[in-house]
Coordinates of C-alpha atoms and ligand atoms in Angstrom, one line a residue:
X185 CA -25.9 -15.7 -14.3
X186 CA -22.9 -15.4 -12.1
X187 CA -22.0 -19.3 -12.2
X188 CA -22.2 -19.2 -15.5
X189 CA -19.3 -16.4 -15.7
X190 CA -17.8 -18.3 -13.5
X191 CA -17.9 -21.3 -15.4
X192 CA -17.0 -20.1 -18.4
X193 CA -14.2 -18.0 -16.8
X194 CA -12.8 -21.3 -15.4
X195 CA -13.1 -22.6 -19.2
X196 CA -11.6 -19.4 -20.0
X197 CA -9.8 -19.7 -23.3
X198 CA -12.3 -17.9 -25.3
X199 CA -12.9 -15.5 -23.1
X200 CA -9.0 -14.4 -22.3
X201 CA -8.9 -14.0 -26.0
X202 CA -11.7 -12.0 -26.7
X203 CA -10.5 -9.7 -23.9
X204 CA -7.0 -9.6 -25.3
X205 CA -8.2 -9.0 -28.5
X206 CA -10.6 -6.4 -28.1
X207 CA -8.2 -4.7 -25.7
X208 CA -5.1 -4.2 -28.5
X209 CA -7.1 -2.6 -30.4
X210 CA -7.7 0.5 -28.1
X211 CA -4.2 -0.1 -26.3
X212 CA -2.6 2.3 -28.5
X213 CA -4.7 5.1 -27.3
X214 CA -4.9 4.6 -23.5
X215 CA -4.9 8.3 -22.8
X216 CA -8.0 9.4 -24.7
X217 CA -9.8 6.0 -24.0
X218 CA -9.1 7.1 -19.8
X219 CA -10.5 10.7 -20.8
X220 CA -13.4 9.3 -22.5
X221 CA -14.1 7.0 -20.0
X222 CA -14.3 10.0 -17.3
X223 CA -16.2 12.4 -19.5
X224 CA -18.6 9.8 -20.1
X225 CA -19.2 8.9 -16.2
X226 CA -18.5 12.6 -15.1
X227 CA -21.2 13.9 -17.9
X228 CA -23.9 11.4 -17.3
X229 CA -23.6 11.3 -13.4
X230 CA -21.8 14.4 -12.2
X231 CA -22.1 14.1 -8.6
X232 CA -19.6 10.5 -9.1
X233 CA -16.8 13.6 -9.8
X234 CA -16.7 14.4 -6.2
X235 CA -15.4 10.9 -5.7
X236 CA -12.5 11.5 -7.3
X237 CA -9.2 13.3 -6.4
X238 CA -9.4 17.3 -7.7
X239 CA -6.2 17.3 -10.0
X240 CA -6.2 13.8 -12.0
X241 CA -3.7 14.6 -14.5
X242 CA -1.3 12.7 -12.9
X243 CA -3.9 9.5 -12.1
X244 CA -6.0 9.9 -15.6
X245 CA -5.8 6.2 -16.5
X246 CA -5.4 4.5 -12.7
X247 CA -8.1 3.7 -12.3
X248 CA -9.3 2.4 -16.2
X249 CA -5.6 0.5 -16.2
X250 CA -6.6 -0.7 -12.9
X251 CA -9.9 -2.3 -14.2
X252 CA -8.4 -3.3 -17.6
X253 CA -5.7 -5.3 -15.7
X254 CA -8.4 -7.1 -13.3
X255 CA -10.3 -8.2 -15.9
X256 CA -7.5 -9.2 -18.3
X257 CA -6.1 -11.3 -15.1
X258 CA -8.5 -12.9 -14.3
X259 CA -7.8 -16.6 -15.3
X260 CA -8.1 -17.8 -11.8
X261 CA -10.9 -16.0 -10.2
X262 CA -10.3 -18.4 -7.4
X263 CA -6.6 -17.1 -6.8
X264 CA -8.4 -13.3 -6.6
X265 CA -11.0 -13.7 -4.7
X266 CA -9.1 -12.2 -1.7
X267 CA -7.6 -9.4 -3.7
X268 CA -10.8 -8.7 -5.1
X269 CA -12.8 -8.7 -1.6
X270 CA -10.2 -6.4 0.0
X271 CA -10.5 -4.1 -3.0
X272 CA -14.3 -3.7 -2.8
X273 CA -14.0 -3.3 1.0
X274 CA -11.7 -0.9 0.0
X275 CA -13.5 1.2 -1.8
X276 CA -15.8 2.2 0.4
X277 CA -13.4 4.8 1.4
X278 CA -14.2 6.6 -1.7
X279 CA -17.8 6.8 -1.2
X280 CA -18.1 4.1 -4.0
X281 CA -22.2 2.4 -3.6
X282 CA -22.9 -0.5 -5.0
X283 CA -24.8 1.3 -8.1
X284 CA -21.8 2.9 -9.3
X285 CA -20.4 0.0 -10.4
X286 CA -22.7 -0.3 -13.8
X287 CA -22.2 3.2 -14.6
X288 CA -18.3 2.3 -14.5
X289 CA -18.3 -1.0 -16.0
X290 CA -20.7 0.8 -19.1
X291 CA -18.2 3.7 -19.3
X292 CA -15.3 1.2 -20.0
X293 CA -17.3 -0.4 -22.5
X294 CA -18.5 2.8 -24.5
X295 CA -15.1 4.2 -24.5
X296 CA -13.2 1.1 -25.5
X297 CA -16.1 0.9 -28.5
X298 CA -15.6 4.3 -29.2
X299 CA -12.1 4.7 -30.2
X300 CA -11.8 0.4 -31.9
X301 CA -13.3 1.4 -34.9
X302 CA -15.3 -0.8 -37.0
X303 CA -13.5 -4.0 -35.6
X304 CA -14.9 -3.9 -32.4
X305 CA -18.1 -6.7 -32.4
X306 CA -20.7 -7.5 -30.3
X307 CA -18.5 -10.6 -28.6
X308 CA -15.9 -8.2 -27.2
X309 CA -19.5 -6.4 -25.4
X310 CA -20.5 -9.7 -23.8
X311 CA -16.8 -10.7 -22.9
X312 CA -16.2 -7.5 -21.4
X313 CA -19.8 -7.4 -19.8
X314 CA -19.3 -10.8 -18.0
X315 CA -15.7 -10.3 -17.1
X316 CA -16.3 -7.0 -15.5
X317 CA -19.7 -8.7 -13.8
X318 CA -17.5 -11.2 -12.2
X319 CA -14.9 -8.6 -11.0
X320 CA -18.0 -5.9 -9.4
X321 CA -19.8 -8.7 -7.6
X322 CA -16.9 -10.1 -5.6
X323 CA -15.8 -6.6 -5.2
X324 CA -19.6 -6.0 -3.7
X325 CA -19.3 -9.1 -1.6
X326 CA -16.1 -7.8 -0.2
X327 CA -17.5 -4.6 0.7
X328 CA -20.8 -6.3 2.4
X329 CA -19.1 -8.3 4.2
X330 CA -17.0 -5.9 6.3
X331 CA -18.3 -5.2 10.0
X332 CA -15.4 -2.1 10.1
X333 CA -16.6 1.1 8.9
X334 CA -15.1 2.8 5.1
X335 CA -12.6 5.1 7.7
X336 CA -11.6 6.4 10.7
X337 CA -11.3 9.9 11.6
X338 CA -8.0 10.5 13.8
X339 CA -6.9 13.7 15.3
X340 CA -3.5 14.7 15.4
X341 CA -2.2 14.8 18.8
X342 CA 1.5 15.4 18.4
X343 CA 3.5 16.4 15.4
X344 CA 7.5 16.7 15.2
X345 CA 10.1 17.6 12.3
X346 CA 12.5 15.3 12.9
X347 CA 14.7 16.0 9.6
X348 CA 14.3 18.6 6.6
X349 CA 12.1 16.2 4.8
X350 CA 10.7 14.1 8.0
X351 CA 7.6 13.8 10.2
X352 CA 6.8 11.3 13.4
X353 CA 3.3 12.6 14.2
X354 CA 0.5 11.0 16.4
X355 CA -3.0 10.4 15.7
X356 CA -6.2 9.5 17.9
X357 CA -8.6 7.2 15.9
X358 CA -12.1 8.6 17.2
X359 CA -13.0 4.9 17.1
X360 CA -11.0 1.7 17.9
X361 CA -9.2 0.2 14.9
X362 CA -7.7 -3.1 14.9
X363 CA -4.7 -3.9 13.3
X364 CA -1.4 -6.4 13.6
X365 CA 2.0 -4.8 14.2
X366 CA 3.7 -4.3 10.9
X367 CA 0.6 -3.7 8.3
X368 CA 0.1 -0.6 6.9
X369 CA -3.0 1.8 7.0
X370 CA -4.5 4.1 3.7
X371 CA -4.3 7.4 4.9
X372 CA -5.9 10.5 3.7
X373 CA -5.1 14.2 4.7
X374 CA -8.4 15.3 4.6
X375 CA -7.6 19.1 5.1
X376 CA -5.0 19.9 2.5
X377 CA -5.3 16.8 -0.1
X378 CA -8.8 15.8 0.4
X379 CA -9.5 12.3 -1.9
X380 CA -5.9 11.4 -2.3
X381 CA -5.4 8.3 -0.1
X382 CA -1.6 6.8 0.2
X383 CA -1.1 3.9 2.6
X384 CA 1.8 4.8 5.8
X385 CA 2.9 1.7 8.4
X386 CA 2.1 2.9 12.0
X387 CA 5.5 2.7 13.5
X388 CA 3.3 1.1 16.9
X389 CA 2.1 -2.1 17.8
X390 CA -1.5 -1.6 18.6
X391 CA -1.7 0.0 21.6
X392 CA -4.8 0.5 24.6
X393 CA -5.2 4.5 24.3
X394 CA -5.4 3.3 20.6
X395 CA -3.2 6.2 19.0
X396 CA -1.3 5.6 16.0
X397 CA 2.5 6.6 15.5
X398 CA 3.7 7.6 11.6
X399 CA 7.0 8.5 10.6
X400 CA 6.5 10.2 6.8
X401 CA 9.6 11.2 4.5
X402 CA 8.1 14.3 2.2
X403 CA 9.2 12.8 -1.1
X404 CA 9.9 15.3 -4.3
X405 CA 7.0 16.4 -5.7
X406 CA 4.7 14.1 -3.2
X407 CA 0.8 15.4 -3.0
X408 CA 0.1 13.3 0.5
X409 CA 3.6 13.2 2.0
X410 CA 4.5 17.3 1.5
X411 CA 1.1 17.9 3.0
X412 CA 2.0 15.5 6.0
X413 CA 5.1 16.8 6.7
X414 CA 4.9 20.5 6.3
X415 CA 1.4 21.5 6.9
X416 CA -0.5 18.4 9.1
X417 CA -0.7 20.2 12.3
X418 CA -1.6 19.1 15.7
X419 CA -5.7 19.3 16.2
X420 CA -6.0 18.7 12.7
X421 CA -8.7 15.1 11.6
X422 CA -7.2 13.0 9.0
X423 CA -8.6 9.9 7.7
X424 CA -7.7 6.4 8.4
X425 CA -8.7 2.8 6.3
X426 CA -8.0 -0.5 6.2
X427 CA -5.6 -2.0 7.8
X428 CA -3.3 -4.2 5.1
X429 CA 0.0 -6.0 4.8
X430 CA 1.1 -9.4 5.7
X431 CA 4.5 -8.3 7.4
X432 CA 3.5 -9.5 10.5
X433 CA 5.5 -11.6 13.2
X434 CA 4.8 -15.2 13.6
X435 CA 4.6 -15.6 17.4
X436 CA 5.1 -19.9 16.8
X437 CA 8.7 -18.8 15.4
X438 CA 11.9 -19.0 17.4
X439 CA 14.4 -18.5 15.1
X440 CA 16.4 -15.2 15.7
X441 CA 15.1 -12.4 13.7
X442 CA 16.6 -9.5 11.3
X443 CA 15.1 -6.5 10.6
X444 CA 15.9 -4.1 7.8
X445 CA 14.9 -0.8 7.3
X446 CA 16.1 2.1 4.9
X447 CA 14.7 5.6 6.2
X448 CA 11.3 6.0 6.8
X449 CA 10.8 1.8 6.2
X450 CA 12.1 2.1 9.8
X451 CA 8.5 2.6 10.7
X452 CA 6.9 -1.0 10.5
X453 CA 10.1 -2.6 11.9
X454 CA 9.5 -0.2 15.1
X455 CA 5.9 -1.8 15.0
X456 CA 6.9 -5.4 15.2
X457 CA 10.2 -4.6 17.9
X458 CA 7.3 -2.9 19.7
X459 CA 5.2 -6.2 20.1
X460 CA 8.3 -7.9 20.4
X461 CA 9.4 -5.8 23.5
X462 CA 5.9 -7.3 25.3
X463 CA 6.7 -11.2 24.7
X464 CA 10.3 -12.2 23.7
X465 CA 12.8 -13.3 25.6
X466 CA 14.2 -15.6 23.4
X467 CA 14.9 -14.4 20.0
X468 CA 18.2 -12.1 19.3
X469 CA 16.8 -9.5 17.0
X470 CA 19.1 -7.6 15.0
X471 CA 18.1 -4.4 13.6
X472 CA 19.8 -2.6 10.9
X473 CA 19.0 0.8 9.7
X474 CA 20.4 3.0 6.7
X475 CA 20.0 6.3 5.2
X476 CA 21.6 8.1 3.1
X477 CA 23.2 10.7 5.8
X478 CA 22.6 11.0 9.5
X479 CA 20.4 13.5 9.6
X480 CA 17.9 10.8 8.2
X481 CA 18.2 8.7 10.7
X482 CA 15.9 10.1 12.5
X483 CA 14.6 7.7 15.1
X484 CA 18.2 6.9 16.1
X485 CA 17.8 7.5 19.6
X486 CA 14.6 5.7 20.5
X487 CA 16.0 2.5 18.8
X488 CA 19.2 3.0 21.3
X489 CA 16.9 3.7 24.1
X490 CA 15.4 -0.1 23.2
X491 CA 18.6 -1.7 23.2
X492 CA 20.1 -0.5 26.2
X493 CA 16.6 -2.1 27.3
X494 CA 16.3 -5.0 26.3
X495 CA 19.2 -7.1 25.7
X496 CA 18.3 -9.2 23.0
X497 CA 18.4 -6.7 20.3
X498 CA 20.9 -5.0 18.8
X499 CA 21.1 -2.1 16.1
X500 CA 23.7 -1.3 13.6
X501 CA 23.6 1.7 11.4
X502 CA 24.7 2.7 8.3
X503 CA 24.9 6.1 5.9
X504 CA 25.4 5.7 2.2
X505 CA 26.4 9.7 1.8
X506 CA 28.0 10.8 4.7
X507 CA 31.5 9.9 4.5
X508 CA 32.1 11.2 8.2
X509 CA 29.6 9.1 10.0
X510 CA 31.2 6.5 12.9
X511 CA 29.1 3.9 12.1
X512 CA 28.5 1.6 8.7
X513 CA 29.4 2.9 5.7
X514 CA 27.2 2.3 2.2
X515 CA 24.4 0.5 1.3
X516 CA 22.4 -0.9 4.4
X517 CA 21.8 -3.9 1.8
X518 CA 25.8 -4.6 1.5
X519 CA 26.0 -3.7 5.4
X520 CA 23.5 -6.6 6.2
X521 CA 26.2 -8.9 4.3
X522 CA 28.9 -8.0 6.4
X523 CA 27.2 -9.8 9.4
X524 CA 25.9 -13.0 9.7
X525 CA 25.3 -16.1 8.8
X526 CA 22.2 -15.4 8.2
X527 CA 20.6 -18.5 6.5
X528 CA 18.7 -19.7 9.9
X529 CA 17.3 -16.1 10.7
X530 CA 13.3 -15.0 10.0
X531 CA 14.2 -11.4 7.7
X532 CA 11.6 -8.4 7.4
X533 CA 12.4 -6.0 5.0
X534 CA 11.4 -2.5 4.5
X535 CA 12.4 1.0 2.5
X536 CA 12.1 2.2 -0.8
X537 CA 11.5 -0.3 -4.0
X538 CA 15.4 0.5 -5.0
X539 CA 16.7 -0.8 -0.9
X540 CA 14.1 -3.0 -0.9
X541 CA 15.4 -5.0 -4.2
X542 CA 18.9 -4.6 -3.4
X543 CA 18.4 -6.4 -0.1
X544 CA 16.5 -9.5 -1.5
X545 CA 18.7 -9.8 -4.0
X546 CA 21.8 -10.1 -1.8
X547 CA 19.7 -12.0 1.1
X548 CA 19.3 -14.1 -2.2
X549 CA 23.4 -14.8 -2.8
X550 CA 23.8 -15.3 1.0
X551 CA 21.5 -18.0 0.6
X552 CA 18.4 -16.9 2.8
X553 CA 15.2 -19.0 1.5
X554 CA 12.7 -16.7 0.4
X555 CA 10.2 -18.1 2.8
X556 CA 12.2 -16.7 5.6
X557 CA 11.8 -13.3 4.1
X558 CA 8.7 -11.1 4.4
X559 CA 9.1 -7.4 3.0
X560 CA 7.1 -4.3 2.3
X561 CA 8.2 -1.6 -0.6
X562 CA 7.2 1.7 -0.4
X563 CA 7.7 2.2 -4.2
X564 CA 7.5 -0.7 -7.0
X565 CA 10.4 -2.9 -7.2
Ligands
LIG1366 C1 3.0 -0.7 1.9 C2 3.5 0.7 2.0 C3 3.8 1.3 3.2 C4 4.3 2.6 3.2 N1 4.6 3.2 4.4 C5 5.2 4.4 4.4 C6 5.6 5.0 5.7 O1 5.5 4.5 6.8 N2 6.3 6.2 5.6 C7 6.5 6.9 4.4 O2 7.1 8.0 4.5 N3 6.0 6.4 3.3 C8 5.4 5.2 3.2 N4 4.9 4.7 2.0 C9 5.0 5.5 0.8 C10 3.7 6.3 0.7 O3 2.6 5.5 0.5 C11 3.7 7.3 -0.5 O4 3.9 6.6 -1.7 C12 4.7 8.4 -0.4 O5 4.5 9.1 0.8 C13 4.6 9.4 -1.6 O6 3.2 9.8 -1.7 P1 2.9 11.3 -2.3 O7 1.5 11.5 -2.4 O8 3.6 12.3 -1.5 O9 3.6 11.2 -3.7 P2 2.9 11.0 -5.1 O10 2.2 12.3 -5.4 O11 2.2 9.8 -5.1 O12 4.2 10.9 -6.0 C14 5.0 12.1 -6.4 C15 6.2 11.6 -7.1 O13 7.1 11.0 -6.2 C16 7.5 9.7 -6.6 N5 7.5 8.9 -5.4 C17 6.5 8.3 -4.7 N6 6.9 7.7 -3.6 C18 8.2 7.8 -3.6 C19 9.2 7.4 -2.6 N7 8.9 6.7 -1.5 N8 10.5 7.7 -2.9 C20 10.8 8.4 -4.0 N9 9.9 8.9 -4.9 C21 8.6 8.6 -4.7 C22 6.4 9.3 -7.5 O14 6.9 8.3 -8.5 C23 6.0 10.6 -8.2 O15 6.8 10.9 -9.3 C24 4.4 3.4 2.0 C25 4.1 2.8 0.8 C26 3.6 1.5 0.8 C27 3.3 0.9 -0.6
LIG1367 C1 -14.1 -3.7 -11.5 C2 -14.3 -2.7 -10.8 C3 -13.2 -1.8 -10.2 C4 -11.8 -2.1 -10.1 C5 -11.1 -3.4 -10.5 C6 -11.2 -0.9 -9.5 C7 -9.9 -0.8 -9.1 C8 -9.3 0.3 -8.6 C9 -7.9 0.3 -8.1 C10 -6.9 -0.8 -8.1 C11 -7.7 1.6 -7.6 C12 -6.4 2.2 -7.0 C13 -6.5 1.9 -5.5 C14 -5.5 2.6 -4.7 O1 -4.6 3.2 -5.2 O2 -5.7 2.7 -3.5 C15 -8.9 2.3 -7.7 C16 -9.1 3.6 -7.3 C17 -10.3 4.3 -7.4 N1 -11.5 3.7 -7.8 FE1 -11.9 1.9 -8.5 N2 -12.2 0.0 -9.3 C18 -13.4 -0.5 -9.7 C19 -14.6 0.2 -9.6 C20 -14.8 1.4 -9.2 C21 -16.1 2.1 -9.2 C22 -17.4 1.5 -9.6 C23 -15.9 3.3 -8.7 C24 -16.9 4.4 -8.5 C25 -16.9 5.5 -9.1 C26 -14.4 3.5 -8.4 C27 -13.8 4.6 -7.9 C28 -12.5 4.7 -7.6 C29 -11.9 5.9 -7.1 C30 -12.6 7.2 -6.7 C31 -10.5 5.6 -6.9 C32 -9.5 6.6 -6.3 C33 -9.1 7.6 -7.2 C34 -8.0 7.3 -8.2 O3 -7.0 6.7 -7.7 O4 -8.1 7.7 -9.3 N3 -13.8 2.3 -8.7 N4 -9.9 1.5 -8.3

């Protein structure tokens, strides 16, 4: 059965446009097709509710646009397979088994039959049936495969309001967890905003007492952050997953590198300089650092601390809304310009979607290849 899919997903043609086709004609009513789809799993099996996060008004249709979008892009199952394994291993920090996977994939099909109409035909059953099959069973592999267990619990050891809207707190994993300098880790704060998971860079390179660094901006309305910054206290457990993220140094590169962070992004760069600090002494490594006043640059003096250390790095700062501050002025993308050249330098990006676009696009007109480049955005570009 499953090479079959496969084989007929590699043909694909039909199968894309049955998908497509049966899909328009619910698109229109996303929202209702999200709450049928709930009602429908939640009514037949209502222990699956405890799965899920306790307000999802704001995260009604994740995870049905999530599942619609998998299956719709799935021309290349090839080209997924790793997204698709890391997914299912991913999952198993919701408490997802491998039986809940039919209940959801005939949820998705009820509700999309329910509000089609009459148009809606046996064929757009099948492709759906065999699209979704594909999807579940490399998502099951995935999750089978993983030694690691679904989380970690981690106690908090230290916590520290660095700014209004800022938090650097440590965190004890009760087991070891491996992970490369500059990923990122899903975190959940069990005690406060239990089942909402949101993924923070541990501003450490993996260390032997295996504690964990963070360094978490409280964003407006923010269910995970708020809770992290203004109520995560020390002795608290949260919950740790998956380590994730490609950010990583290359240890075979010698080109000099540049590392640019905009607030809270500071936290993977202080990852990498971290494992750098135990190996190079060859590489200048410029860091630069923005914010939008000084009060947000928070880890200011640590990262002065390393570069009276080591001699190889240096650190320039900037403030976009602080006209009184002595060092850079503006954007720390248009601040990175002012140095340079730059086209021979490995670059590693991190910060908000907005500093995080703004600096590849201008790392883009000063000629940097984009294979040079490795970023992580906090919020979509
Ligand atoms: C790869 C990766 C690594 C990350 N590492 C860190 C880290 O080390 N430190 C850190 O502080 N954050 C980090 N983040 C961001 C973090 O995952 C959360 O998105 C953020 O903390 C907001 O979560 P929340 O639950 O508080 O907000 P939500 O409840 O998810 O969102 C509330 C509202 O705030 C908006 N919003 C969400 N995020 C932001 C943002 N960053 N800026 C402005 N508005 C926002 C949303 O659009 C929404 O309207 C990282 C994100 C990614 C993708
Ligand atoms: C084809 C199958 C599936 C796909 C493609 C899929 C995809 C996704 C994605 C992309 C997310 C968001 C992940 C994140 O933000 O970290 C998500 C969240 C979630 N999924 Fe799945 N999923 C599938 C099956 C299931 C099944 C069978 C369950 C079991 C009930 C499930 C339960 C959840 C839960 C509880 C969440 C988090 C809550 C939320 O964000 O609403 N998923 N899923």
């Amino acid at each position: 059965m499953f090479l079959t899919v496969l084989t007929t997903l590699n043909g694909m043609g039909d199968l894309a446009r049955l998908l497509k086709e049966s899909w328009s004609l619910v698109e229109e009513h996303q929202d209702k097709v999200a709450g049928y789809f709930y009602a429908r799993i939640f009514l037949s099996y209502p222990d699956l509710r405890e799965l899920f996060p306790v307000h999802m008004d704001v995260q009604r249709t994740r995870l049905l646009n999530a599942i619609v979008t998998a299956v719709q892009t799935l021309e290349d199952p090839e080209k997924f397979d790793d997204y698709l394994r890391g997914l299912g291993r991913d999952h198993r920090k919701f408490h997802v088994e491998p039986e809940h996977y039919e209940v959801v994939g005939g949820a998705l099909i009820e509700a999309m039959r329910a509000f089609a109409g009459e148009q809606w035909g046996v064929e757009y059953d099948q492709a759906w049936a065999d699209a979704y099959a594909v999807i579940a069973s490399k998502m099951l592999a995935g999750a089978d495969a993983d030694p690691n267990p679904p989380y970690w619990y981690a106690e908090v050891t230290a916590h520290e309001r660095r700014a209004k809207d800022i938090a650097v707190f440590t965190v004890l994993p009760m087991q070891p967890l491996e992970f490369r300098a500059g990923q990122y880790l899903s975190v959940e704060c069990s005690k406060y905003q239990p089942r909402l998971w949101r993924t923070y860079s541990p501003a450490n390179a993996p260390r032997r007492d295996n504690t964990l660094e963070f360094h978490v901006r409280a964003v407006g309305a923010g269910w995970v952050s708020s809770a992290l910054v203004r109520r995560l206290q020390v002795g608290d457990m949260i919950k740790v997953a998956a380590p994730m993220g490609t950010m990583t140094l290359d240890r075979r590169s010698t080109r000099d590198a540049v590392f640019v962070a905009g607030g809270t992004g500071l936290a993977p760069i202080k990852s990498l300089l971290e494992e750098l600090t135990r190996y190079n002494r060859t590489r200048w490594v410029h860091v630069f650092f923005g914010a939008k006043t000084r009060e947000d640059l928070y880890d200011l003096a640590d990262l002065n601390r390393l570069a009276a250390r080591y001699p190889w790095l240096s650190v320039v700062t900037a403030c976009s809304d602080d006209p009184t501050f002595p060092g850079e002025q503006g954007d720390i993308s248009d601040v990175v310009a002012r140095y340079g050249p730059w086209q021979e330098h490995d670059f590693f990006v991190s910060g908000s979607g907005k500093m995080v676009k703004s600096t590849l696009k201008k790392l883009a007109e000063l000629q940097v290849p984009s294979v040079r480049i490795k970023y992580d955005s906090f919020t979509e570009i």
